[in-house]
Coordinates of C-alpha atoms in Angstrom, one line a residue:
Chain A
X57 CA 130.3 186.5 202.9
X58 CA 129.8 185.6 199.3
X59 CA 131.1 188.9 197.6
X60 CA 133.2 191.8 198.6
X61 CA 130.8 194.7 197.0
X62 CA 127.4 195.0 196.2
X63 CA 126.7 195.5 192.8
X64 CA 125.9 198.9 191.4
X65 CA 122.6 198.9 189.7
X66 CA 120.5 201.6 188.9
X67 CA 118.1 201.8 192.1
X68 CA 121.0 201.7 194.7
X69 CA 123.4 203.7 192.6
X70 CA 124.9 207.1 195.2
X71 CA 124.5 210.0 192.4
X72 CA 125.7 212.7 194.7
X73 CA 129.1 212.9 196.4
X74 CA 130.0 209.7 194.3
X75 CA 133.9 210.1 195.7
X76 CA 132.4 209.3 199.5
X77 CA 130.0 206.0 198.2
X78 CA 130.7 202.5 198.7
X79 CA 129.4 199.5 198.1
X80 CA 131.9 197.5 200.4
X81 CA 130.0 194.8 202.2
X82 CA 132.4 195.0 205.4
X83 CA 131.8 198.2 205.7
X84 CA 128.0 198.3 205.3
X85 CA 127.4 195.3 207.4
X86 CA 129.5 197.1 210.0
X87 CA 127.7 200.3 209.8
X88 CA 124.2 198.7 210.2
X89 CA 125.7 196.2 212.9
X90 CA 126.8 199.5 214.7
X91 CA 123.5 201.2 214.6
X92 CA 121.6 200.9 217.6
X93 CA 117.7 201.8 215.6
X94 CA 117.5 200.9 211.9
X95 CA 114.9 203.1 210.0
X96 CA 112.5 200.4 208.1
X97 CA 110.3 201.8 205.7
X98 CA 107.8 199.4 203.6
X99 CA 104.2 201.0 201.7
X100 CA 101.1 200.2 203.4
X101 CA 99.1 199.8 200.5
X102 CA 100.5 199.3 197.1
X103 CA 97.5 201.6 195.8
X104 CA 98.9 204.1 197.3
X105 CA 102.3 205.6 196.7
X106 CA 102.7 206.7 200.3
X107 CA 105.6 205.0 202.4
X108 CA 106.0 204.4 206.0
X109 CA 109.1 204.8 208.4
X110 CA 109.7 203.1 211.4
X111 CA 112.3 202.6 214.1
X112 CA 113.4 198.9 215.3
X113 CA 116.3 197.4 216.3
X114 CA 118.0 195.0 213.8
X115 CA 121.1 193.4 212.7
X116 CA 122.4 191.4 209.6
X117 CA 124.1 187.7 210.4
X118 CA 124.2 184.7 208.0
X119 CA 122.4 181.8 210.2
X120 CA 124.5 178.9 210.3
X121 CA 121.0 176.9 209.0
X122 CA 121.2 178.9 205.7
X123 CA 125.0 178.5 205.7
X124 CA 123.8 174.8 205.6
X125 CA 122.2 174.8 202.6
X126 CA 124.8 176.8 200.6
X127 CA 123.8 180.3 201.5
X128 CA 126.8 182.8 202.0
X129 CA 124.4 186.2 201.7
X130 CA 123.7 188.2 205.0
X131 CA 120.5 189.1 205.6
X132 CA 118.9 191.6 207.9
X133 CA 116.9 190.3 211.0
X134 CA 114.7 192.9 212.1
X135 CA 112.9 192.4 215.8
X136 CA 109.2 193.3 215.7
X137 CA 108.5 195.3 218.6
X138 CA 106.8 198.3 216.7
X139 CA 104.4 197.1 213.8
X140 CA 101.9 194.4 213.7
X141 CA 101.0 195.7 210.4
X142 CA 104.7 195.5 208.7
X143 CA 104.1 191.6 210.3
X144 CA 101.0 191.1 208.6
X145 CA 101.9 192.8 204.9
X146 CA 105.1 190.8 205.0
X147 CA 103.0 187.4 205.9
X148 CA 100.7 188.5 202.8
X149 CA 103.1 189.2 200.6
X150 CA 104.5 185.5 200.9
X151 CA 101.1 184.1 200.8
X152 CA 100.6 185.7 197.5
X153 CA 104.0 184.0 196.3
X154 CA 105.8 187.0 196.1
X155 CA 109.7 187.0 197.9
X156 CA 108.5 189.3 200.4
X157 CA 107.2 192.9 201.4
X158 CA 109.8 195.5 199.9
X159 CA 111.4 197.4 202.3
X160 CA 114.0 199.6 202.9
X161 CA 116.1 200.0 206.1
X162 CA 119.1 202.9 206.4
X163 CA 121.1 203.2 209.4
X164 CA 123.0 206.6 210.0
X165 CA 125.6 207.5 212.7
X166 CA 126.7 210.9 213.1
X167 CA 130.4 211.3 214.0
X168 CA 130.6 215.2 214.0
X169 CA 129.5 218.8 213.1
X170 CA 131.9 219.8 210.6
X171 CA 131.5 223.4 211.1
X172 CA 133.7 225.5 208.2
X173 CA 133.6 229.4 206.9
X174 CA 129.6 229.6 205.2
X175 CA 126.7 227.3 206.0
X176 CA 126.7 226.1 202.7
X177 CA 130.0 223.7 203.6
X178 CA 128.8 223.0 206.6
X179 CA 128.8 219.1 206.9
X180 CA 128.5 216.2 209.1
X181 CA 131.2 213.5 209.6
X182 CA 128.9 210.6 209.5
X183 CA 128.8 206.9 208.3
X184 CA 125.6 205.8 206.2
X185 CA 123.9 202.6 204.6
X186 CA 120.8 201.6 203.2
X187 CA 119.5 198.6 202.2
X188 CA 116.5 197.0 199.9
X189 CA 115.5 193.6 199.6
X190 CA 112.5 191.8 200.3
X191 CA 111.0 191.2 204.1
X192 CA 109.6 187.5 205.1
X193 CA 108.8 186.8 208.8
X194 CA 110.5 183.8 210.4
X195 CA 109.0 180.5 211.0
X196 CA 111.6 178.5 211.5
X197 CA 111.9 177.9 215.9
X198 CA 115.6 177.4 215.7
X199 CA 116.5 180.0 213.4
X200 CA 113.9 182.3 215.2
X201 CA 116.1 181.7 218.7
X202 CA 119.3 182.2 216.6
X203 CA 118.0 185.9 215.8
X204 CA 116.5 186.2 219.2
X205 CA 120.3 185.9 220.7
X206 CA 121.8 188.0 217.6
X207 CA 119.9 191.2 218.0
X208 CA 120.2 190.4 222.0
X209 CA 123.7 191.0 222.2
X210 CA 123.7 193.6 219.7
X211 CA 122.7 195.4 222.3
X212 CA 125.2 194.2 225.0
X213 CA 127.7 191.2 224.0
X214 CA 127.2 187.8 226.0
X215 CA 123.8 189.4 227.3
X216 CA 121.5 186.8 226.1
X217 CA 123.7 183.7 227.7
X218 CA 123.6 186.4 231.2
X219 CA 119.6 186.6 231.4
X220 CA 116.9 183.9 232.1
X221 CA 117.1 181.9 228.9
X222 CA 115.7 180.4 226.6
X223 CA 112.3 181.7 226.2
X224 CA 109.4 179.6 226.8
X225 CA 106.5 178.7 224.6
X226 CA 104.6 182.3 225.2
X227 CA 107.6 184.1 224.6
X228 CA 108.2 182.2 221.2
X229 CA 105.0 183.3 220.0
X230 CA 104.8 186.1 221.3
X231 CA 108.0 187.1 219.1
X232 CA 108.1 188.2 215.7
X233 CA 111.6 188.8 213.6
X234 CA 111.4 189.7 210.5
X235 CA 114.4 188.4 207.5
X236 CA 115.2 190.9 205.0
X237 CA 116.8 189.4 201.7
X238 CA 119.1 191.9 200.6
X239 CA 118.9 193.3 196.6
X240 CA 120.8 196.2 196.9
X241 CA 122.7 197.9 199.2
X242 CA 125.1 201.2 199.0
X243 CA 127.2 203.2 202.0
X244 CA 128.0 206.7 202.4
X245 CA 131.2 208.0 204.7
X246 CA 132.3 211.1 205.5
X247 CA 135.6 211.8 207.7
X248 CA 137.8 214.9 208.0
X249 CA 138.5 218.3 208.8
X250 CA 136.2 221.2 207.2
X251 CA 136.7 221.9 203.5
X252 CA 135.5 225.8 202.2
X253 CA 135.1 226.7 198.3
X254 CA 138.5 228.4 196.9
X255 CA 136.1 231.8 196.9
X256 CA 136.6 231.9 200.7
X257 CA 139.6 231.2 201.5
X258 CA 140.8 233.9 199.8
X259 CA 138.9 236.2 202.0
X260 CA 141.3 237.5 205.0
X261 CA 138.7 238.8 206.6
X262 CA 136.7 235.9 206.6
X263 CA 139.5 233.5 207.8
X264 CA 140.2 236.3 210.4
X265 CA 136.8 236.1 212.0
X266 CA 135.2 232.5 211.7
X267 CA 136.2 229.4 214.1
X268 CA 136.5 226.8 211.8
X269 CA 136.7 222.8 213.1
X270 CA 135.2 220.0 214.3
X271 CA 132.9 219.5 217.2
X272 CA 133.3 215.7 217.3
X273 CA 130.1 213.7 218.4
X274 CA 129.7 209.8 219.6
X275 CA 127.1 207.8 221.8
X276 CA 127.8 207.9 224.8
X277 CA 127.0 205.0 227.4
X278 CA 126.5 206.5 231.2
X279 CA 127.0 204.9 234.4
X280 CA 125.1 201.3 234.8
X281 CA 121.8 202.5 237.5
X282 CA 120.7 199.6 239.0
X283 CA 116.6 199.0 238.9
X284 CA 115.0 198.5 241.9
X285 CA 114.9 195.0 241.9
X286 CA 118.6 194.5 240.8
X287 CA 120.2 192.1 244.0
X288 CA 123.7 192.1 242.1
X289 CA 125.2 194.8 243.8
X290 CA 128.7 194.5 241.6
X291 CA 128.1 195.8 237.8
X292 CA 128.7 192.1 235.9
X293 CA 131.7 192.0 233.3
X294 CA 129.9 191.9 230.6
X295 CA 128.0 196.0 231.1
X296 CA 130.9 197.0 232.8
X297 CA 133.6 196.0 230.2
X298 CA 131.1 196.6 227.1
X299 CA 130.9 200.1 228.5
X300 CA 133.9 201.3 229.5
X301 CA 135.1 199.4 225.5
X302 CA 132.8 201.1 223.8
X303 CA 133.4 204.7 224.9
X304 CA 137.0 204.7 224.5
X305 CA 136.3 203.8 220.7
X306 CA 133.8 205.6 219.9
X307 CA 135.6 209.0 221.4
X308 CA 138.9 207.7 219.6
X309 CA 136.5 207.4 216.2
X310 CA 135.3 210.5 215.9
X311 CA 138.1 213.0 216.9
X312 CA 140.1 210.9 214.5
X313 CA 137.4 211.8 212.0
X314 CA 137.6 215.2 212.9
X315 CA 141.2 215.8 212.0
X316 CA 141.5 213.2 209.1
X317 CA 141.9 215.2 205.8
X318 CA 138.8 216.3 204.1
X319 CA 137.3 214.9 201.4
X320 CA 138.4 215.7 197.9
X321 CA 135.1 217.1 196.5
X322 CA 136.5 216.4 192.4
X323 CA 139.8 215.1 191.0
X324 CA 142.3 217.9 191.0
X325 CA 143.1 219.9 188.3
X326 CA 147.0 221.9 187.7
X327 CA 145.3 225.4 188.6
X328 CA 143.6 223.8 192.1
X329 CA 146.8 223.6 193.7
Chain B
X12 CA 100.7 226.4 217.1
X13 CA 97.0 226.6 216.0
X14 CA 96.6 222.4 217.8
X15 CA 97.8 220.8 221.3
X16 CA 97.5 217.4 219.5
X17 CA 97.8 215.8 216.3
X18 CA 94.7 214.1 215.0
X19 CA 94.6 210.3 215.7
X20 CA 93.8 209.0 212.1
X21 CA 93.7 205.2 211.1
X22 CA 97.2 205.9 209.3
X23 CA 99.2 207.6 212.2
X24 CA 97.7 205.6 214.9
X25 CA 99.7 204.2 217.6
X26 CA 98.7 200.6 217.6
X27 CA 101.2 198.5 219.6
X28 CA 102.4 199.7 223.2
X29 CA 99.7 202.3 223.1
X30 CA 100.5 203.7 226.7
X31 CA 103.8 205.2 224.9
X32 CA 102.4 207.0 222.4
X33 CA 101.6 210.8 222.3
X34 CA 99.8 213.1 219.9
X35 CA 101.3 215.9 221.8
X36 CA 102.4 218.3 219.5
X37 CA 104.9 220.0 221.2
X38 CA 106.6 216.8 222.3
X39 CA 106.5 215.9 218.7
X40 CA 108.3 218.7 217.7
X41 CA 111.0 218.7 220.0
X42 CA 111.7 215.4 219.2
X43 CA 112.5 216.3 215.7
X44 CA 113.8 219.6 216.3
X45 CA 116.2 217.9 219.0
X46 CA 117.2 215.2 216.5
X47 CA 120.7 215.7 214.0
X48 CA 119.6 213.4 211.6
X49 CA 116.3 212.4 210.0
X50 CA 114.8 209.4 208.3
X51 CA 112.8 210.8 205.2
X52 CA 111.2 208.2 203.1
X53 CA 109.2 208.2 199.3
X54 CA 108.1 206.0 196.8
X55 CA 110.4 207.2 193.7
X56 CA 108.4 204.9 191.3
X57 CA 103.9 204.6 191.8
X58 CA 103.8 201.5 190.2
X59 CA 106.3 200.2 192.6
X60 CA 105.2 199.6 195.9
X61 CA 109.4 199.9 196.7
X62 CA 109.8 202.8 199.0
X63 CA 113.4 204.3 199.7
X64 CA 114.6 206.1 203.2
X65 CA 117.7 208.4 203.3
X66 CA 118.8 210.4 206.3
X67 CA 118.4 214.3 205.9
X68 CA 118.7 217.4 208.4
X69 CA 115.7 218.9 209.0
X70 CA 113.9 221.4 210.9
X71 CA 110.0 221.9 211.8
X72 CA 109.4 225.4 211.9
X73 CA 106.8 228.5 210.9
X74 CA 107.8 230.4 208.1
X75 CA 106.9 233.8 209.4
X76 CA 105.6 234.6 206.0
X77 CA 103.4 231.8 206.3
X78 CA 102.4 233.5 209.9
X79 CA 101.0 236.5 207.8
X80 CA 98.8 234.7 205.6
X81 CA 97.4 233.2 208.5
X82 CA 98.8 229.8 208.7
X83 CA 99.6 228.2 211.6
X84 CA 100.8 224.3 211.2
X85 CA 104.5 224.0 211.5
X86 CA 106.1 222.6 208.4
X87 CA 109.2 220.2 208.2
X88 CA 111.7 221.9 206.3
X89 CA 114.5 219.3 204.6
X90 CA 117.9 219.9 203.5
X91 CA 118.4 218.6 200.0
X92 CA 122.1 217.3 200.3
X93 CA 121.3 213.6 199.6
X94 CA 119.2 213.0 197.1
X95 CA 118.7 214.7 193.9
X96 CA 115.8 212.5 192.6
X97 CA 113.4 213.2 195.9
X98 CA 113.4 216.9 194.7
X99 CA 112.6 216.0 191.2
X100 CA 109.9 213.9 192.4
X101 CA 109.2 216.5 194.7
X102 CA 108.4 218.8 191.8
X103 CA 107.1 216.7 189.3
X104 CA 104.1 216.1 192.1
X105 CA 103.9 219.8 192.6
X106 CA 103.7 220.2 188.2
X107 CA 101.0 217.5 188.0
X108 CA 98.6 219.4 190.2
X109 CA 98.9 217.4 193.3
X110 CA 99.9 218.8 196.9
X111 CA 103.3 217.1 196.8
X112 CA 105.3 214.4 197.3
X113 CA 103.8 211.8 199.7
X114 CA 106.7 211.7 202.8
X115 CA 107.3 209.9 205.5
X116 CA 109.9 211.5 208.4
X117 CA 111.0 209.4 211.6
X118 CA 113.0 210.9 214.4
X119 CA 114.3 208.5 216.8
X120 CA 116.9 209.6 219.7
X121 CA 118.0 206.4 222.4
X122 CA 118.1 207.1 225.9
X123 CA 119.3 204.2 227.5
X124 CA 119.6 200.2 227.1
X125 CA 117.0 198.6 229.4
X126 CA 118.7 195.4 230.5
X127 CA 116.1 192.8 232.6
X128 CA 115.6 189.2 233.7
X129 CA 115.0 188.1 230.1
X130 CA 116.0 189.1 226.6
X131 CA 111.4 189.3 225.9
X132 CA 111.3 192.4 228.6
X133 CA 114.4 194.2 227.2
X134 CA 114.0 197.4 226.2
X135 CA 115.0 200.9 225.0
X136 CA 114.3 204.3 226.4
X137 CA 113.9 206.3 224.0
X138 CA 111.5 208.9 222.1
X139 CA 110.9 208.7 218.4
X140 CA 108.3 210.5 216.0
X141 CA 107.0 210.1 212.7
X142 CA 105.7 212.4 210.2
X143 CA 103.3 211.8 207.7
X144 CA 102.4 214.6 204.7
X145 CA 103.6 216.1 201.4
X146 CA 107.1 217.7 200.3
X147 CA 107.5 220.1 198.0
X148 CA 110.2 222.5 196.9
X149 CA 110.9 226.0 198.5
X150 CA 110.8 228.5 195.7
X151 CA 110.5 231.8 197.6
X152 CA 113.9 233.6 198.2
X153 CA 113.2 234.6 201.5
X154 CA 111.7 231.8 203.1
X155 CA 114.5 229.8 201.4
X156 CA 117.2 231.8 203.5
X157 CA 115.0 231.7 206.4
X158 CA 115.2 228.0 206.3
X159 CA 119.0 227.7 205.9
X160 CA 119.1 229.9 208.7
X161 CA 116.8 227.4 210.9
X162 CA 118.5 224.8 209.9
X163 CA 121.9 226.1 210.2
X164 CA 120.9 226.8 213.7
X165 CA 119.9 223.4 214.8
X166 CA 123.1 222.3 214.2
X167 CA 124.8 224.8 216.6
X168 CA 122.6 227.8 217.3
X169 CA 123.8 230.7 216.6
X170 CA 125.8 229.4 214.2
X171 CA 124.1 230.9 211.0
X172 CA 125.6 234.7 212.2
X173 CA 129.0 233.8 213.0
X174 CA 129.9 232.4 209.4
X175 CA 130.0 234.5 206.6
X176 CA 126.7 235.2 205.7
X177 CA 123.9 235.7 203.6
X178 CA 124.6 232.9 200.7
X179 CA 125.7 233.9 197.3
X180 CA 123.8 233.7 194.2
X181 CA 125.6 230.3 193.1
X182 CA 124.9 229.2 196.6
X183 CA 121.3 230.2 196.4
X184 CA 120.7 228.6 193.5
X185 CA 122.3 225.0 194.1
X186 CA 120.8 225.0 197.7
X187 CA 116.9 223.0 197.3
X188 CA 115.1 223.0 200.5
X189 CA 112.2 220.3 200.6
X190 CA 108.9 222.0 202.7
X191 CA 107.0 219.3 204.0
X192 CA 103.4 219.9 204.7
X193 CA 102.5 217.9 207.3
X194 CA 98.8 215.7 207.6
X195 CA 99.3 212.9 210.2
X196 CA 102.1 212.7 213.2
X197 CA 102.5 210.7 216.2
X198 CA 105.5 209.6 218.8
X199 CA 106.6 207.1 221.1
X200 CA 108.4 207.8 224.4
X201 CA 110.2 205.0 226.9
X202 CA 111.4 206.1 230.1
X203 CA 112.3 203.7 233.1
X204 CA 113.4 201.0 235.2
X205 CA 113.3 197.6 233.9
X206 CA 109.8 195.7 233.8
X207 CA 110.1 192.2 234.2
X208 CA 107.2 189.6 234.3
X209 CA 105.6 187.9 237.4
X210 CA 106.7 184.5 236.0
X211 CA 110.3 186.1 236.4
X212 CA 109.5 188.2 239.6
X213 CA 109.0 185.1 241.2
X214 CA 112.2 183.6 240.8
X215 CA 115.0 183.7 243.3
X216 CA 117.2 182.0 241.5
X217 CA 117.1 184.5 238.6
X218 CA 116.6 187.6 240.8
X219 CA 119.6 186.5 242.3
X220 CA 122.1 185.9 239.4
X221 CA 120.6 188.3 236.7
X222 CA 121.7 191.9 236.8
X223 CA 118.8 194.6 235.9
X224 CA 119.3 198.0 235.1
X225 CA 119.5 200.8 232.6
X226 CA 122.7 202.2 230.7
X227 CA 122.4 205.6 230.2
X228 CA 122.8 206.1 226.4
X229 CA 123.5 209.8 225.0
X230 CA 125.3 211.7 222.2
X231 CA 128.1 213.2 223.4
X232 CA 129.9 216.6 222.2
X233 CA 133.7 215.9 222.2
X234 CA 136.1 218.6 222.5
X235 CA 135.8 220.7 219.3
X236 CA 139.1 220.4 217.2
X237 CA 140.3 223.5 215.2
X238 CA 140.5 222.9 211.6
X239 CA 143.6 223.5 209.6
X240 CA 143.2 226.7 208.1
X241 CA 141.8 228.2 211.7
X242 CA 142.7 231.4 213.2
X243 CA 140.8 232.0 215.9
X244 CA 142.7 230.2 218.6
X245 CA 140.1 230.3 221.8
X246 CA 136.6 228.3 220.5
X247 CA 133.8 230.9 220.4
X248 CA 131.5 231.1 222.9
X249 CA 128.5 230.7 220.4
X250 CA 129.9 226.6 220.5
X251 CA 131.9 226.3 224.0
X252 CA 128.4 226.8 225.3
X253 CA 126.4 224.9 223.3
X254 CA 129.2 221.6 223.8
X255 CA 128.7 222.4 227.7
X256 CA 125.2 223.0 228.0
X257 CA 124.2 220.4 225.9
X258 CA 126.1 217.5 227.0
X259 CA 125.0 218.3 230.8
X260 CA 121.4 218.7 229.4
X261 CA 121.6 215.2 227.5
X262 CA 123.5 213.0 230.4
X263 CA 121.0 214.3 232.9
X264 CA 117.8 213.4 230.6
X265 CA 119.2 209.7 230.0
X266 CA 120.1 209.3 233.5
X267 CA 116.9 210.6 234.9
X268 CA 114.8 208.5 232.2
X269 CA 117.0 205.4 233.7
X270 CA 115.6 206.3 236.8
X271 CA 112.0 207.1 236.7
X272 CA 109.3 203.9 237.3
X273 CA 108.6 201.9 234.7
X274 CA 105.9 202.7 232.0
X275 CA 102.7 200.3 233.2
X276 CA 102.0 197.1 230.6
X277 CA 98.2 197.8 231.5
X278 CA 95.9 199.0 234.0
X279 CA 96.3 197.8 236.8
X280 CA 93.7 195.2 238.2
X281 CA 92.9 194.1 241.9
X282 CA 94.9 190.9 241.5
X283 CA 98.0 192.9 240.3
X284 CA 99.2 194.3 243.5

């Protein structure tokens, strides 16, 4: 990676709840390489101020090729399962000579409902990230099977190298992944227990009668069902570990969210203590 | 509900996978409704065509003020934590005359990683909708509090009555809901085994060494974890219940989506069989 933050400019700037932004590029890389649907949104017609949104799966990698030639930035490989028509703007966009159709792509996890003494501090723990940069769809074979296997075992490790590979001619084509060139990005975490305004926690009768906590909240990955044409009668190592990996993390994540310390919400003052 | 189905119009039609999609509108609303976090996206400059998405909680709902004048379209009511400048846009929209702020929500929830022969035919189960319409700021008092209330409530239900309630005037006043009128909506919904191709199907060497099946994927309600300045030492029933009911409710829609037959690629033809 070729810098440790992104830089703050005015579009990607976090003007509210400053104290949980970041601009960390570990971080945000991690959060969208977590995610397992990125939000992509791009505007259909640039005569008309009206965006789209769109699920696909997506994750950001530096291909050794770019490496190559000197490139250290990540960029965001987005498989095209959902629109033909984000494919076709994108493919316009470089035919006019522009770096690509904007878009936008957030990926949010929730970790917890942070429930406290009014609905107005009610929270979530969550993790958040959003990106902007410019899409291009690529044309490049080797760099298009590189991507292929990325967003592959984003979904399971070591799936890609465990299924009939490598595609064939009609697969190829048939495939579209989109590369986002990233502009700006910005994060957004939130960990901890519930935090209530000074106002109510003077109230005895309000601390008397409201539950206050954490209900914490991960994905969970269920037991492996075999389809009906499945002849491998053992689960392979690479579900069964991934699974059984993945839940004890993301269980450990988010009940340690939930008792972390909350959030300051401003720098304290002498009479806050 | 004054419609079954959402209008299929050239900007919300499904064109890709078309024997997924759905105009139904109660199965679009429950996929939002049963979704924690939403994808809203806007344009914040027109002579940009740079849109921006930021996850919000939201709610579709009937004001029953609304009812009374004889409306009957649900709305998409948004909580305003993230972003400041959507509700200024939001109202600058509303000052120059026009219905709002053109909007864009998705709603995506996975069910389950569908793992086949090849990385092509891997898939998700899943249901996702998107809205299409016009936001605009709540100013009525009462249909304000009746929308932190809804959305209060779709966090845990019931939870709006158990915290100390209603919301002070400070509260009232920094609180901005965005009501999103709504002109165009569609979804998408995977269930299923794995689909594999003929080519594939006719393999033995593959049907023999590639496992095929479907992880269950869900979110999970962890055990809730009092917070420090809790009293009330057994967890009320208002969110014991929702953490039971809900996680037995989710495992057993993923694992019966794992199970159910595949979604057909196209109609079936003579030679198919």
């Amino acid at each position: 990676m070729s810098q440790a933050v992104y830089p703050q400019k005015e579009f990607n700037k976090v003007n509210r709840y400053k104290h949980q932004a970041t601009y960390d590029v570990e971080t945000i890389h991690s959060i969208v390489n977590d995610t397992p649907v990125l939000h992509v949104s791009f505007v259909p017609d640039p005569a008309i101020p009206a965006p789209i949104v769109l699920p696909m799966i997506g994750q950001l990698g530096l291909y050794p090729g770019d490496n190559d030639k000197g490139e250290t930035d990540w960029k965001c490989y987005l498989h095209g399962y959902v629109s033909s028509r984000l494919m076709t703007l994108a493919a316009d966009a470089v035919n006019r000579g522009e770096e690509g159709l904007p878009l936008c792509v957030a990926a949010t996890k929730v970790d917890g409902f942070v429930l406290s003494l009014t609905p107005n501090s009610h929270n979530y723990n969550y993790r958040s990230a959003v990106l902007q940069g410019f899409g291009s769809i690529v044309e490049d074979a080797s760099e298009k099977l590189w991507a292929m296997e990325l967003v592959t075992n984003s979904v399971v490790p070591e799936r890609y190298d465990n299924t009939r590979v490598p595609p064939d001619g009609a697969e190829m084509q048939s495939t579209r992944i989109l590369k986002m060139k990233i502009t700006g990005a910005s994060g957004k975490v939130r960990q901890g227990v519930p935090a209530d305004e000074r106002k109510d926690m003077k109230r005895e009768d309000i601390l008397d009668s409201v539950w206050t906590g954490v209900v914490p909240v991960y994905e969970k990955l269920g037991v492996p069902q075999p389809g009906p044409y499945n002849r491998i009668w053992e689960v392979p190592e690479h579900v069964k570990t991934f699974v059984s990996l993945e839940n004890e993390k993301r269980e450990q994540y988010a009940v340690e969210a939930a008792n972390k310390p909350a959030p300051l919400k401003r720098p304290k003052k002498a009479d806050d203590s």
